[in-house]
Structure formats: structure tokens, C-alpha cells
CSV table of C-alpha atoms in Angstrom, one decimal:
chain,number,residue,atom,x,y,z
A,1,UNK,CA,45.3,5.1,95.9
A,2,UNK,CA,45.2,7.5,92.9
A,3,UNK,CA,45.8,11.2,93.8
A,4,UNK,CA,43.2,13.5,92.0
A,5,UNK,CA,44.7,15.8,90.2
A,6,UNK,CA,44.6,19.4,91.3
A,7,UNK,CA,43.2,21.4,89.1
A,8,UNK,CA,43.0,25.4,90.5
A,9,UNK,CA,39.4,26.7,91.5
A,10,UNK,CA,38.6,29.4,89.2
A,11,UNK,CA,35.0,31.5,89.8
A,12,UNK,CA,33.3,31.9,86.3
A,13,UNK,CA,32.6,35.0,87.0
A,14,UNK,CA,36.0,35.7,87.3
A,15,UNK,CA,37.0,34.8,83.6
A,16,UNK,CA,34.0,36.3,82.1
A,17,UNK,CA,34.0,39.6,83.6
A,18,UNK,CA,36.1,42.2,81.7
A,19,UNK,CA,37.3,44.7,83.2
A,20,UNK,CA,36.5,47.4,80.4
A,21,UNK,CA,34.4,49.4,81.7
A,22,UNK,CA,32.5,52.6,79.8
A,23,UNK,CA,31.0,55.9,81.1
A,24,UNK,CA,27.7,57.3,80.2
A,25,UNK,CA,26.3,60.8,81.0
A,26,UNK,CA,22.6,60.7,81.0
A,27,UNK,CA,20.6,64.3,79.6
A,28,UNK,CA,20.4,65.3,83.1
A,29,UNK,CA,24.2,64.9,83.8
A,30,UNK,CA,24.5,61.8,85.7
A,31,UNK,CA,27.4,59.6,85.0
A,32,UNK,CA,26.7,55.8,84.4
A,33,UNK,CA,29.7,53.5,84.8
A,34,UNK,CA,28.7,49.5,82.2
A,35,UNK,CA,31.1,46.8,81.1
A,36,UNK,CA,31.4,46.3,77.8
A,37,UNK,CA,29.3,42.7,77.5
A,38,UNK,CA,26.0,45.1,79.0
A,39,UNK,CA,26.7,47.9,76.8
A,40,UNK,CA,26.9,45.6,73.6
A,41,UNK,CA,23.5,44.7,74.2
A,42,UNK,CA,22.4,48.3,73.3
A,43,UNK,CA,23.1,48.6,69.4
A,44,UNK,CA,23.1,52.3,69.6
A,45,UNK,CA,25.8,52.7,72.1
A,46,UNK,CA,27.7,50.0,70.5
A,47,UNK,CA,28.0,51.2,67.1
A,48,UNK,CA,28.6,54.8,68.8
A,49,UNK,CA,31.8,53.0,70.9
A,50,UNK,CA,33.0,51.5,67.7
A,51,UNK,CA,32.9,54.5,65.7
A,52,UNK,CA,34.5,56.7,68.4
A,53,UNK,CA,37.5,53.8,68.9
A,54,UNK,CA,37.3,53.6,72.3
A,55,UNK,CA,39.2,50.7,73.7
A,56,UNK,CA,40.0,49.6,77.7
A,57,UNK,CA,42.8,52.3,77.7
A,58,UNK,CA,40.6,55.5,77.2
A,59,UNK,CA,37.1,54.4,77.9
A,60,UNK,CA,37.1,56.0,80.8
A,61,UNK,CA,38.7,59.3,79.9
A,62,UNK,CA,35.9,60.1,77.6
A,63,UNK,CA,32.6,59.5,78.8
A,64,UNK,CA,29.5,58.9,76.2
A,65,UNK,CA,26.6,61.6,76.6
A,66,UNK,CA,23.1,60.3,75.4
A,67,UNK,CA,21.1,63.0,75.1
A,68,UNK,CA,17.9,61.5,74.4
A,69,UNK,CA,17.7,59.2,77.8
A,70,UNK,CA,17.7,60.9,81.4
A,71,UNK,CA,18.8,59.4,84.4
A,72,UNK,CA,16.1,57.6,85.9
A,73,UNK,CA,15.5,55.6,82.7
A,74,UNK,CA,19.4,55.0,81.8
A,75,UNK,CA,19.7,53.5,85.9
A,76,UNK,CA,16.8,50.7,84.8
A,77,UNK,CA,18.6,50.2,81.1
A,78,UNK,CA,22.1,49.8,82.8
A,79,UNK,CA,20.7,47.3,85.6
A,80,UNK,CA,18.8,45.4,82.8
A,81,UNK,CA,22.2,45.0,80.2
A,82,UNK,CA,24.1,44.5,83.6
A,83,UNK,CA,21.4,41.5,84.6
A,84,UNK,CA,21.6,40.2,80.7
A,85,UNK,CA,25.2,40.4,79.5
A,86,UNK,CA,25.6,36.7,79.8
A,87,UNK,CA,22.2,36.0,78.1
A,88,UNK,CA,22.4,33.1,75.6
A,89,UNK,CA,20.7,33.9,72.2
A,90,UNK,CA,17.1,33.6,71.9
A,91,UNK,CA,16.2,31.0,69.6
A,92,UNK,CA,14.7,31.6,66.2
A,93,UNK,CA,11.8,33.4,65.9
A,94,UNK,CA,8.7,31.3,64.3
A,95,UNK,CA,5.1,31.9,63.4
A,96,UNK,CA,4.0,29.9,66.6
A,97,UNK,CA,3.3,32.4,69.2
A,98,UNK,CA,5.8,32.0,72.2
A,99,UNK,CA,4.7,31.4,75.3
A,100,UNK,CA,6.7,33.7,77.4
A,101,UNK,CA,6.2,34.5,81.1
A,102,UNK,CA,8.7,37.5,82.4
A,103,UNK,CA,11.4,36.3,84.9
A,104,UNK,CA,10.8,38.3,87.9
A,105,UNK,CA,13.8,40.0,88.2
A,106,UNK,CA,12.3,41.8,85.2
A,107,UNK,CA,8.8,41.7,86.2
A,108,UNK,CA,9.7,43.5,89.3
A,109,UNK,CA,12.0,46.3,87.6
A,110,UNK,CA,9.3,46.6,85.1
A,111,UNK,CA,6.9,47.5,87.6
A,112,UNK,CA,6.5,51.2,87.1
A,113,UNK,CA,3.7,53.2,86.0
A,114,UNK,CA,2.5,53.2,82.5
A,115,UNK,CA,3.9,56.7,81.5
A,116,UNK,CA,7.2,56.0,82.5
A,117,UNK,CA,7.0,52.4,81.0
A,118,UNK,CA,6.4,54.3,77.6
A,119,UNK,CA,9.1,56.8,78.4
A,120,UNK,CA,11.5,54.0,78.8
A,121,UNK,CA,10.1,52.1,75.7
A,122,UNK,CA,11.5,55.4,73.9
A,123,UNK,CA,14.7,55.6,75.5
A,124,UNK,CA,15.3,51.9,74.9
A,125,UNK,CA,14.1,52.1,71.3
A,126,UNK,CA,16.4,55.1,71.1
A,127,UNK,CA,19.2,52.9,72.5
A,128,UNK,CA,18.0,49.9,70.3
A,129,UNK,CA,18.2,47.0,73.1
A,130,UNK,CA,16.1,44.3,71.5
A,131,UNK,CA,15.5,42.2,74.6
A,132,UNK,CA,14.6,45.2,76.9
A,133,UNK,CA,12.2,46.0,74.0
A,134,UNK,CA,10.8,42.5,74.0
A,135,UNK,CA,10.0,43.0,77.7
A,136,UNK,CA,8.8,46.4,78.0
A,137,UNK,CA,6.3,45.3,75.1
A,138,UNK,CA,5.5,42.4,76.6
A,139,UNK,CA,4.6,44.0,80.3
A,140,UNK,CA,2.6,46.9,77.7
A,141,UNK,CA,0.8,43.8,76.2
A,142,UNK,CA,-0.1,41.9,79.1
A,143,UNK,CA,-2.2,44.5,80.3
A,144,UNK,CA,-4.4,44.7,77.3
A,145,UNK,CA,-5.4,40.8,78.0
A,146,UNK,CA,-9.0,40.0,78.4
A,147,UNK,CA,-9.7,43.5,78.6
A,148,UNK,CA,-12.7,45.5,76.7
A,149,UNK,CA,-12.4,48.4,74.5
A,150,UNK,CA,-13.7,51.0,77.6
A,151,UNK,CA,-11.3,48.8,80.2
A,152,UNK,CA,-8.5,49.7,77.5
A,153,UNK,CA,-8.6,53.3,77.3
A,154,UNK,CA,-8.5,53.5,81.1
A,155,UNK,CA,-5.3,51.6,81.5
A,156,UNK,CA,-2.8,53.3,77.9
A,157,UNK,CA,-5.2,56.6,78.3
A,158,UNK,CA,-6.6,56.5,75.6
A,159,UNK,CA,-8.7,59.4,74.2
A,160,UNK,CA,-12.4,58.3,74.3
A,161,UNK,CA,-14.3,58.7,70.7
A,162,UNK,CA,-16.1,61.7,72.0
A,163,UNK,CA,-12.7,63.9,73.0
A,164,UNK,CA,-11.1,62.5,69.6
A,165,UNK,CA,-14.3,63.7,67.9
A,166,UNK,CA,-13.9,67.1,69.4
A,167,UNK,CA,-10.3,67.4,68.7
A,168,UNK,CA,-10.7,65.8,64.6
A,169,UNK,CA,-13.4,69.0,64.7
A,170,UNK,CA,-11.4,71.6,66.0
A,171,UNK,CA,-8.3,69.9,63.6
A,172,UNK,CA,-10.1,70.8,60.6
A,173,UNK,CA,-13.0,72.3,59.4
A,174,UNK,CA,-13.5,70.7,56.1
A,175,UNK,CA,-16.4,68.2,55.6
A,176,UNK,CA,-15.7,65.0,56.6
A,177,UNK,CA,-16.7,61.7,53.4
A,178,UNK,CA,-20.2,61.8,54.7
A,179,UNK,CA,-20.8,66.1,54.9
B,1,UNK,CA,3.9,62.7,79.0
B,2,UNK,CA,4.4,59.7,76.2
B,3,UNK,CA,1.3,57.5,75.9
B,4,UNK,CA,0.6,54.3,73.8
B,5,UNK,CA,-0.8,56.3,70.7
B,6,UNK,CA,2.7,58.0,70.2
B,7,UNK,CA,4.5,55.2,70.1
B,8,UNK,CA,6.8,54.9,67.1
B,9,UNK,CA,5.4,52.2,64.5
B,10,UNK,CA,8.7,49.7,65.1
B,11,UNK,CA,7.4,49.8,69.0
B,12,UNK,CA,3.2,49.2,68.2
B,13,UNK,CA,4.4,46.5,66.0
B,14,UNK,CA,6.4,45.1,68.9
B,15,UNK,CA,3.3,45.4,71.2
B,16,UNK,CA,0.8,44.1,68.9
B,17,UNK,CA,2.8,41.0,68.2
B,18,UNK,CA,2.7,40.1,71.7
B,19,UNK,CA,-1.4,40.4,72.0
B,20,UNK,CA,-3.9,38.0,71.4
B,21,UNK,CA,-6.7,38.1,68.7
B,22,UNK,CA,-9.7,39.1,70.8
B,23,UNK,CA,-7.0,42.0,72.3
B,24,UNK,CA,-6.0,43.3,69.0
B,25,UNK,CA,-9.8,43.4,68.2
B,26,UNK,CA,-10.5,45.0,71.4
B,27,UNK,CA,-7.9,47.6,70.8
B,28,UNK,CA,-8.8,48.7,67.5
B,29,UNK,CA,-12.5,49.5,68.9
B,30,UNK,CA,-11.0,52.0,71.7
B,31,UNK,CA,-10.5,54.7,69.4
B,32,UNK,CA,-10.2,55.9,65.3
B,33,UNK,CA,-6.2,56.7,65.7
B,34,UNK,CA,-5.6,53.3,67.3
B,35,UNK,CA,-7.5,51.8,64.5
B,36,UNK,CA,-5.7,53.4,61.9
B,37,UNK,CA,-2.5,52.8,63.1
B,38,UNK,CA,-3.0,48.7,63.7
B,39,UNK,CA,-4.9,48.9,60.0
B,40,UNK,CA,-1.5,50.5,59.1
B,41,UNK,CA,0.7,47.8,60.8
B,42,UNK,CA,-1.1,44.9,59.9
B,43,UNK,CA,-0.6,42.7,63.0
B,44,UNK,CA,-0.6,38.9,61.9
B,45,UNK,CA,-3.1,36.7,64.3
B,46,UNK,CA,-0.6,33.4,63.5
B,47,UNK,CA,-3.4,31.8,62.8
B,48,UNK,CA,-2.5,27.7,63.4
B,49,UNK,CA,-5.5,25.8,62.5
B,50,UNK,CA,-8.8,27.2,61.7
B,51,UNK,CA,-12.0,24.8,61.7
B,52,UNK,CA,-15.5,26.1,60.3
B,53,UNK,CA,-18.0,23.3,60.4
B,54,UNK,CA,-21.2,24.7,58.9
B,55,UNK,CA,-24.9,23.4,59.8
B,56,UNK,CA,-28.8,24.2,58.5
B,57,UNK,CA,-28.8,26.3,62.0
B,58,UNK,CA,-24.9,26.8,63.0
B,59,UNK,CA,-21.8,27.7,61.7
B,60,UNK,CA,-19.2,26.9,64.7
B,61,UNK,CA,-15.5,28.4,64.3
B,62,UNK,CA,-12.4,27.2,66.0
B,63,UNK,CA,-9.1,28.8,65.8
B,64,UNK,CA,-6.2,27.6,67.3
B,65,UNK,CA,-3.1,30.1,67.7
B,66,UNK,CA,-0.7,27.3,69.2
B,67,UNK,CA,-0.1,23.7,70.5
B,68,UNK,CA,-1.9,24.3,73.6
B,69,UNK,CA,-5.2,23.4,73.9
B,70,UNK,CA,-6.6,25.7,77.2
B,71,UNK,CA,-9.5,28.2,75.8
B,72,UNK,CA,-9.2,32.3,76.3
B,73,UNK,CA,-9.3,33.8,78.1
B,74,UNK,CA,-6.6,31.1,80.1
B,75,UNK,CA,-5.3,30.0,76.7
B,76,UNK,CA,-5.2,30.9,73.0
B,77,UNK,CA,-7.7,28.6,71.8
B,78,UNK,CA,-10.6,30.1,70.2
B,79,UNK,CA,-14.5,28.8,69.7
B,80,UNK,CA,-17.6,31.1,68.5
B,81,UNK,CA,-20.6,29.7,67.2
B,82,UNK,CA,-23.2,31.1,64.7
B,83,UNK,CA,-26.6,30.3,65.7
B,84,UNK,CA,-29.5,30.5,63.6
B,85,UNK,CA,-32.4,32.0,65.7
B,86,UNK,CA,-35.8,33.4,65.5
B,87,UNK,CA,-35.5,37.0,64.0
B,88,UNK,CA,-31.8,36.8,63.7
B,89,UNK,CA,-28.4,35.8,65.2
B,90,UNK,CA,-26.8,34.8,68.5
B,91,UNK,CA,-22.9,34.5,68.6
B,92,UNK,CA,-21.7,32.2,71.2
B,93,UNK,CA,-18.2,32.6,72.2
B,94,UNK,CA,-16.8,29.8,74.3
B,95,UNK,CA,-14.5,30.9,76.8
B,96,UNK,CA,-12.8,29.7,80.3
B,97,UNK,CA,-14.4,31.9,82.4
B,98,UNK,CA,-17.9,30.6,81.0
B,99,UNK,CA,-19.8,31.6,77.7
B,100,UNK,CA,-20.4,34.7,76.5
B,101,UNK,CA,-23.6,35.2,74.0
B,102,UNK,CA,-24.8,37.9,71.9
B,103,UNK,CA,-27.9,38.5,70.1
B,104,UNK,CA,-27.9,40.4,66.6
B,105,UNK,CA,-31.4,41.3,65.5
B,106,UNK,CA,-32.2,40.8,61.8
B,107,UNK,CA,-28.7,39.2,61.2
B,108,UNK,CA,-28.3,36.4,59.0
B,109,UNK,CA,-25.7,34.1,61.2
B,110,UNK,CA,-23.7,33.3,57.6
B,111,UNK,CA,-23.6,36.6,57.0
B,112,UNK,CA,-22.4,37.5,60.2
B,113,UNK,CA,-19.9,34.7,60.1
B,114,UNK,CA,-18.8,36.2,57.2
B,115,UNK,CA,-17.8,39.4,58.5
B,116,UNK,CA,-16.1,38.0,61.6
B,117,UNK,CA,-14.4,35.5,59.3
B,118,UNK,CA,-13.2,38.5,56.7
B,119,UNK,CA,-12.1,40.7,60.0
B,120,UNK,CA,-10.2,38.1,61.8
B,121,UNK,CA,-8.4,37.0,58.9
B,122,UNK,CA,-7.5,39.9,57.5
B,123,UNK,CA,-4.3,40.4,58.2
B,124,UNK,CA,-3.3,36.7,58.9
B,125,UNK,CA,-0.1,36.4,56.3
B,126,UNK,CA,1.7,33.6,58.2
B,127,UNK,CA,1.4,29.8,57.3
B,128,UNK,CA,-1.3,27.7,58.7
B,129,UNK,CA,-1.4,24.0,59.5
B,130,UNK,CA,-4.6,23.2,58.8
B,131,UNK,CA,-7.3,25.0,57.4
B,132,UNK,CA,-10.5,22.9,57.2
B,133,UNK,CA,-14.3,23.7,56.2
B,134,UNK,CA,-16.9,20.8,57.3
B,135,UNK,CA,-20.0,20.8,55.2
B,136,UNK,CA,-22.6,18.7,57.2
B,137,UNK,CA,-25.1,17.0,54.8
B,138,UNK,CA,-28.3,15.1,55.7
B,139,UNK,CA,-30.6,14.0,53.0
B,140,UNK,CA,-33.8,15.0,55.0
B,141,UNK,CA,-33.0,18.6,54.3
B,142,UNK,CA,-31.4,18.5,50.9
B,143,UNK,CA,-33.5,21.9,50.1
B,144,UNK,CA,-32.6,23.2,53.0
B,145,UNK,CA,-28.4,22.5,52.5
B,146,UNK,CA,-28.5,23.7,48.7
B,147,UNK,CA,-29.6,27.2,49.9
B,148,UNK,CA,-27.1,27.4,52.7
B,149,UNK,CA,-24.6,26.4,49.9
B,150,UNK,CA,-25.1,29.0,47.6
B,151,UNK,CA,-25.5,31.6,50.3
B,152,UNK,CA,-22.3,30.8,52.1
B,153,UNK,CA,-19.8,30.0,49.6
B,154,UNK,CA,-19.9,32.7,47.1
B,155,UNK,CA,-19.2,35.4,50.1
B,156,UNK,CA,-16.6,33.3,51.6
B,157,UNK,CA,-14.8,33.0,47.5
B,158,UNK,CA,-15.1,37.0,47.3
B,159,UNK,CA,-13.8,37.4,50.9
B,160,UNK,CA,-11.1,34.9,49.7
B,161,UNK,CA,-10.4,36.3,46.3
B,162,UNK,CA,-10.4,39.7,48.0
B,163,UNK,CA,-6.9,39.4,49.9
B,164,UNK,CA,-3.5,38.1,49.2
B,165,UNK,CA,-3.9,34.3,48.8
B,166,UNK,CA,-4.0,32.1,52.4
B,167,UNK,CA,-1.2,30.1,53.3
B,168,UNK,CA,-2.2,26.2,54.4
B,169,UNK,CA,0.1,23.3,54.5
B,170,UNK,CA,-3.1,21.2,54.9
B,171,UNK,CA,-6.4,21.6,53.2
B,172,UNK,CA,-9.9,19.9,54.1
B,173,UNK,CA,-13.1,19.6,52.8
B,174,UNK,CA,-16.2,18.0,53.7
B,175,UNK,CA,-18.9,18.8,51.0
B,176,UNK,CA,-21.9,17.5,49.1
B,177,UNK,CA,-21.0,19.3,45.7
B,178,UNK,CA,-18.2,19.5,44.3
B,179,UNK,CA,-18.6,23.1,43.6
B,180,UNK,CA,-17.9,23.9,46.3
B,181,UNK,CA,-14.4,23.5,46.5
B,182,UNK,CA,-13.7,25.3,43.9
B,183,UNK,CA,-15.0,28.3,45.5
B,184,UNK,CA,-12.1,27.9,48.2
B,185,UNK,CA,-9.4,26.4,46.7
B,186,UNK,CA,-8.2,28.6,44.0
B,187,UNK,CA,-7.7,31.5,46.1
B,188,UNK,CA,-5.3,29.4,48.9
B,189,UNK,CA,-1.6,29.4,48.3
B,190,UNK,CA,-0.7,27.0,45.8
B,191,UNK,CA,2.7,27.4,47.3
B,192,UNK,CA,1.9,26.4,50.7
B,193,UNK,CA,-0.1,23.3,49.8
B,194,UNK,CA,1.4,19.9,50.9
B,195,UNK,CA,-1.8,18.3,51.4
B,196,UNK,CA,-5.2,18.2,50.0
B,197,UNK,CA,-8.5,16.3,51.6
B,198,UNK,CA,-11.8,16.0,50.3
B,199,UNK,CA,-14.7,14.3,51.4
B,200,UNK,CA,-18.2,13.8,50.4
B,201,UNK,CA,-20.6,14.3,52.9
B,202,UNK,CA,-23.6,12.9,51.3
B,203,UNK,CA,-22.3,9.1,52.1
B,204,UNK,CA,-24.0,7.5,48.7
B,205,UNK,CA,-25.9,9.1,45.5
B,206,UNK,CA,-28.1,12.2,45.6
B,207,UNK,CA,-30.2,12.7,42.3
B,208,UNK,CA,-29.5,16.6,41.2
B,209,UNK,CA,-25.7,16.2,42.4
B,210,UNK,CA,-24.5,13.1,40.7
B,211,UNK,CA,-20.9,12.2,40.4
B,212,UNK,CA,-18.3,14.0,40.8
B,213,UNK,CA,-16.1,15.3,38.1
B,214,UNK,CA,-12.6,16.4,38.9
B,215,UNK,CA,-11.3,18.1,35.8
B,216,UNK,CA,-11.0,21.6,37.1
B,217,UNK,CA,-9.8,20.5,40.6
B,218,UNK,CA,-6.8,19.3,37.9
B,219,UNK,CA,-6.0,22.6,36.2
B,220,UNK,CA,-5.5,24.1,39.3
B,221,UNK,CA,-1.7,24.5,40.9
B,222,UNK,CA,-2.5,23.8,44.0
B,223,UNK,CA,-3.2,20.0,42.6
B,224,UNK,CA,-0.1,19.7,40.7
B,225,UNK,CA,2.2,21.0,44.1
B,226,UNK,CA,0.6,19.2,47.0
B,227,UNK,CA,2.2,16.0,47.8
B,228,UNK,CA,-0.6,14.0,49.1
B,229,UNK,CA,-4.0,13.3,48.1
B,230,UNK,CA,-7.1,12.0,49.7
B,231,UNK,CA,-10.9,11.8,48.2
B,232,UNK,CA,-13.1,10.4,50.8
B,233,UNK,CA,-16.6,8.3,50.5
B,234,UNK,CA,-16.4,10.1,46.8
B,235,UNK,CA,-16.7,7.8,43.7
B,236,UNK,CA,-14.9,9.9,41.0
B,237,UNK,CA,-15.9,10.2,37.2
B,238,UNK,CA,-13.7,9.5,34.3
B,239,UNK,CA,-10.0,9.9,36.2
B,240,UNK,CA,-7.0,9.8,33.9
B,241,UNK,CA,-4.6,8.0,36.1
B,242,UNK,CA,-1.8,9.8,34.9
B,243,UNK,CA,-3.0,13.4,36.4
B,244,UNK,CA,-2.0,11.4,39.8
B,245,UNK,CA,1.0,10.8,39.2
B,246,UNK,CA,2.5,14.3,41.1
B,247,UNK,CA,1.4,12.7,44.3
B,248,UNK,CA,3.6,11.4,46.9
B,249,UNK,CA,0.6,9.7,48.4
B,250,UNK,CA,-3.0,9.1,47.2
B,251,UNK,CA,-6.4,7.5,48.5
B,252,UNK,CA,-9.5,7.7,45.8
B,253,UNK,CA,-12.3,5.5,44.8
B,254,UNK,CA,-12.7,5.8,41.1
B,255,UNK,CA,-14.3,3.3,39.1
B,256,UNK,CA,-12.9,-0.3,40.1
B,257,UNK,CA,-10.7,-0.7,37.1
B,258,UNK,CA,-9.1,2.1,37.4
B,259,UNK,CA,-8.3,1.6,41.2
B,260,UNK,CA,-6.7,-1.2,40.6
B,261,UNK,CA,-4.5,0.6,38.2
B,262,UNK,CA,-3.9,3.6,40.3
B,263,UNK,CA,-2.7,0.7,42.6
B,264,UNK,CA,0.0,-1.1,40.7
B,265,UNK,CA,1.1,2.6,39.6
B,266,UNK,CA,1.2,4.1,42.8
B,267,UNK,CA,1.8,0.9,44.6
């Protein structure tokens, strides 16, 4: 009877984590702890890291502040790089339209109201975080399916062509091509 | 408070690329800003395949945007129809949830095809598969089919001549003139061009049309990059077997001598 070898049980997990960890201070002071696969993910804050020559001794000791992004939308972006760090590379982009439907993980943090969906579009636009960009976008876009021009301007608030009217009027009184 | 029209262009281009035609459409009639900034970005439908057949009473248009074939509002797939009706035109869009119609008064349905066709396509810049125009003939109603001719096709060479040239991998053509074609054609890609189908859709003789002669269809780029050519239910005048010779793949009636040589040269 052969004698399997033993071979040590190792979590995943365990090997992929690493434990440098960075510190981010939101515009509204609140401090934000990421590991350095999540914070990659955000090209901004990378590049930033880089350039500063942080490494896993000082990260710590001097935490990043992003000016641009307050709390409430750096908690979702750090969840989200947390929840993708391991991502594999989307594949090639072609002209055939992807079909796409949003894990629900994503689906669910994404479920906030439009104006602070736009909001976080900025701040993660800002932060340059491609795949939180494709989401965002893609929650933005889903609304607009099926829907007609009137239905449209209800759900992004749009001006309706009688307040945009008013306001190109009160913009400038010159004649417009046809006065 | 931040709202859709502030976006920054690098996010409305991110947005518009995941909408659908009929959206993108839909958006650009909610307001003037909105309009000028998608005119601005130029969203590219990714047209696939577009289909026009073209009737004495119809023009019917089918675009497909993917591999799937479920209809909008479920899928991608798109179908609108051109009737010709008494004092003007009803548009017929085909649609999962049922049809939806639309009555234009006074409205010529080629014209009106026309302008759908123009604003659809406007900003299509990727490659397409296939992009096909089916001109039905019947002999009953030769008058009838001339007209429709010389109406359609010069507005659909000016709307094509207008813009930067359409990419196509395939080309197809069912026509009754030869004309015709070269009123399309031209203004394609040449790049794009693998492939290049024409058919006759008269199916024997007609007096005033005669054969057909191929000599411009020659000159053109487009015939000297694709790879393959077919001429279908067509007897061709006075071919020079040599102009074939760029093709991969060919399948022509000329005269019978001549076929024969095309033949042994081609095998």
C-alpha cells in the first residue's frame, strides 16, 4: 500500500494576501486602510504610491490624502478594489457589443441613488479605476433601456426643452441663426 | 449635485458605449446639450449586419448589433419597415413586446428611409460583416421598379459619399441594373472588402436593361482587394479573364467560352 505523500495544506488566500497595507484620508478626514493588489486597481493612487516611494516599511506612517473623493464614496471604492484585487484581465475589447450582466455583489453596492452614482462616477474617474468605471457606466446605462426621450429626463434629470430654452435666453441675448 | 449632463466626455463616452441604438437615439431627443455632446462624441452603433431589402410598396431594414438573434427591446436585433401608404408613410418597428407603428403624412417611405438610414449610420465607424441591399424585381411592374430605382439610389450614393467610407467585410447586391451598384460600392471601404456578391434580380433578359457590362465595377479598388467573387443569375458582356485573376474564389456566367476558360484558370 503506497503512502500518499504529504503535501502541507496551504489556504490560497494565505499566499496571495500581502500584507502591505496603505492609508488613505478621504476630503472629510476619514482614514481608509487597502492592500496593495486593491489599491493597484486605481491608477491614480498607484502612480501617486510610486512616485512617493512608499514601500511595506513606511506605508503606514504616511497616509495618502485624496482631496477630491469624501468618505462615503472612498468606503464603496475601497470595498470594490478589495472585492476585485484578484480579478483576471478582461479579455480584449472587440467591436461586438458584450453582453454583460453585473455580478450582484456589484449590482447591490451599486444600488444607490442616481446623484450619488454620478458623484462616485467622478471620484472613480478621478481615481482612474477602469473596472469600477465599466460598472458604474454600465448601472448609468441600463436605466436608459427601452426608455423614451420624456421617461429619460425623469430618471438623469434632465432639463426639459422649455427650462433649457429659458436658460439659452437668459444666457445670451444675441439672435439666435434663425432671428 | 452632479447630474448626467456634467459628466466629463471620457465618462459619456463610457455610458454611451454601453447603450443600445434606439437608447442613444432616445437620448439625443431629451434635450439640445445632450445632443450636442453625443454629436460631439460620436458613439459607434457596432453595426454587425445591416439588411435593406427594397419593394414597389416597402423598404424593410434589419440591423443586427450581435450574434444573438432575440429582437429589442429583449435583444439587440433590429427590424423597421417602410410602408408605402395612401397620403404618405407608416414606419413599422418590430419589437418583442409587440409592434409599434407610426404614420407620417405626406412622407415619401424612401425618403423617410433615407433619413433614418443617414441618422442611424452616422456615426457607425466599426467594421461590419455583412452589409446587403436586396433589390426585388418583377417584370409586371418594370415602370414601376425603374422609378423606385432612380429615386432611391442617388439619395442613398449622396448619403454614402457624404461620410467617411463604410467598412464591410461582405458586400451584396440584388439588382436589375447594373447601375446600381455603382452608386454603393465606391463609397464602401475598399479596405475592408473580402467579399463581393451580386445578383440579378430580373432572372432572364429585360429589353431597355440588356447585359451587363462590368468594366467600371473593374477600375474600382474594391474589385482588385476583395478575395472572393460571386455574380449571380447575371450573364456578363465581354469579360477579360485576366481582370479575375485577384480573386481567391470566383462564380460568373460569362459567355460559355469564356467560362470554360475562367475554369481551367481558376480551376
Amino acid at each position: 500500500m503506497s503512502v500518499e505523500p504529504e503535501v502541507p495544506i496551504v489556504q490560497v488566500e494565505e499566499v496571495r494576501e500581502n500584507p502591505v497595507l496603505y492609508k488613505i484620508i478621504s476630503s472629510d478626514n476619514h482614514v481608509f486602510t487597502i492592500s496593495e493588489h486593491a489599491v493597484k486597481l486605481s491608477k491614480t493612487l498607484w502612480d501617486l504610491i510610486t512616485n512617493l516611494g512608499l514601500t511595506a516599511e513606511n506605508a503606514l506612517d504616511n497616509p495618502i490624502p485624496v482631496e477630491n473623493v469624501n468618505g462615503k464614496n472612498m468606503e464603496t471604492i475601497v470595498q470594490f478594489c478589495e472585492r476585485h484585487k484578484y480579478d483576471e484581465e478582461e479579455p480584449e475589447y472587440t467591436n461586438y457589443i458584450r453582453e454583460f450582466v453585473l455580478p450582484e455583489w456589484d449590482r447591490q453596492l451599486l444600488s444607490i441613488d442616481n446623484e450619488e452614482l454620478f458623484q462616485l462616477i467622478l471620484a472613480t474617474n478621478y481615481l482612474d479605476i477602469q473596472k469600477l468605471m465599466d460598472y458604474c457606466c454600465r448601472v448609468i446605462g441600463d436605466m436608459a433601456k427601452d426608455k423614451t426621450p420624456e421617461e429619460l429626463r425623469i430618471i438623469y434629470g434632465i432639463p426639459t426643452d422649455a427650462e433649457d430654452d429659458a436658460l439659452e435666453r437668459s444666457a445670451s441675448d444675441s439672435p439666435g441663426p434663425s432671428g | 449635485m452632479p447630474s448626467l449632463i456634467q459628466m466629463p466626455d471620457v465618462v459619456m463616452t463610457e455610458i454611451l458605449a454601453k447603450l443600445d441604438l434606439p437608447d442613444v437615439q432616445s437620448l439625443r431627443k431629451t434635450c439640445w446639450d445632450l445632443r450636442n455632446i453625443i454629436d460631439d462624441l460620436k458613439p459607434d452603433p457596432r453595426v454587425l449586419r445591416s439588411v435593406i431589402i427594397v419593394d414597389t410598396d416597402f423598404v424593410d431594414w434589419k440591423l443586427n448589433f450581435d450574434n444573438g438573434y432575440y429582437i429589442y427591446p429583449e435583444g439587440k436585433f433590429i427590424r423597421l419597415q417602410y410602408n408605402k401608404v395612401e397620403n404618405g408613410c407608416q414606419v413599422v418597428w418590430y419589437r418583442s413586446d409587440g409592434r409599434r407603428e407610426k404614420f407620417l403624412e405626406n412622407r415619401d417611405y424612401l425618403e423617410v428611409f433615407c433619413e433614418d438610414f443617414k441618422v442611424n449610420m452616422t456615426f457607425q465607424q466599426s467594421e461590419m460583416e455583412n452589409f446587403i441591399i436586396n433589390f426585388e424585381y418583377f417584370k409586371f411592374v418594370h415602370e414601376k421598379f425603374l422609378e423606385i430605382e432612380s429615386q432611391l439610389m442617388p439619395r442613398l450614393q449622396s448619403i454614402l459619399s457624404g461620410r467617411n467610407p463604410l467598412k464591410t467585410i461582405n458586400f451584396s447586391m440584388v439588382v436589375f441594373k447594373m447601375s446600381s451598384i455603382l452608386k454603393i460600392l465606391p463609397y464602401l471601404d475598399a479596405r475592408t472588402i473580402k467579399r463581393i456578391t451580386i445578383t440579378d434580380s430580373k432572372q432572364g433578359p429585360v429589353p431597355d436593361i440588356g447585359k451587363w457590362r462590368i468594366d467600371e465595377l473593374m477600375e474600382l479598388a474594391h474589385w482588385k482587394n476583395a478575395e472572393e467573387l460571386d455574380i449571380i443569375d447575371v450573364f456578363v458582356e465581354d469579360v477579360p479573364v485576366e481582370r479575375f485573376l485577384g480573386f481567391k474564389r470566383i462564380y460568373i456566367f460569362v459567355e460559355e467560352v469564356n467560362m470554360e476558360q475562367v475554369l481551367e484558370w481558376k480551376e
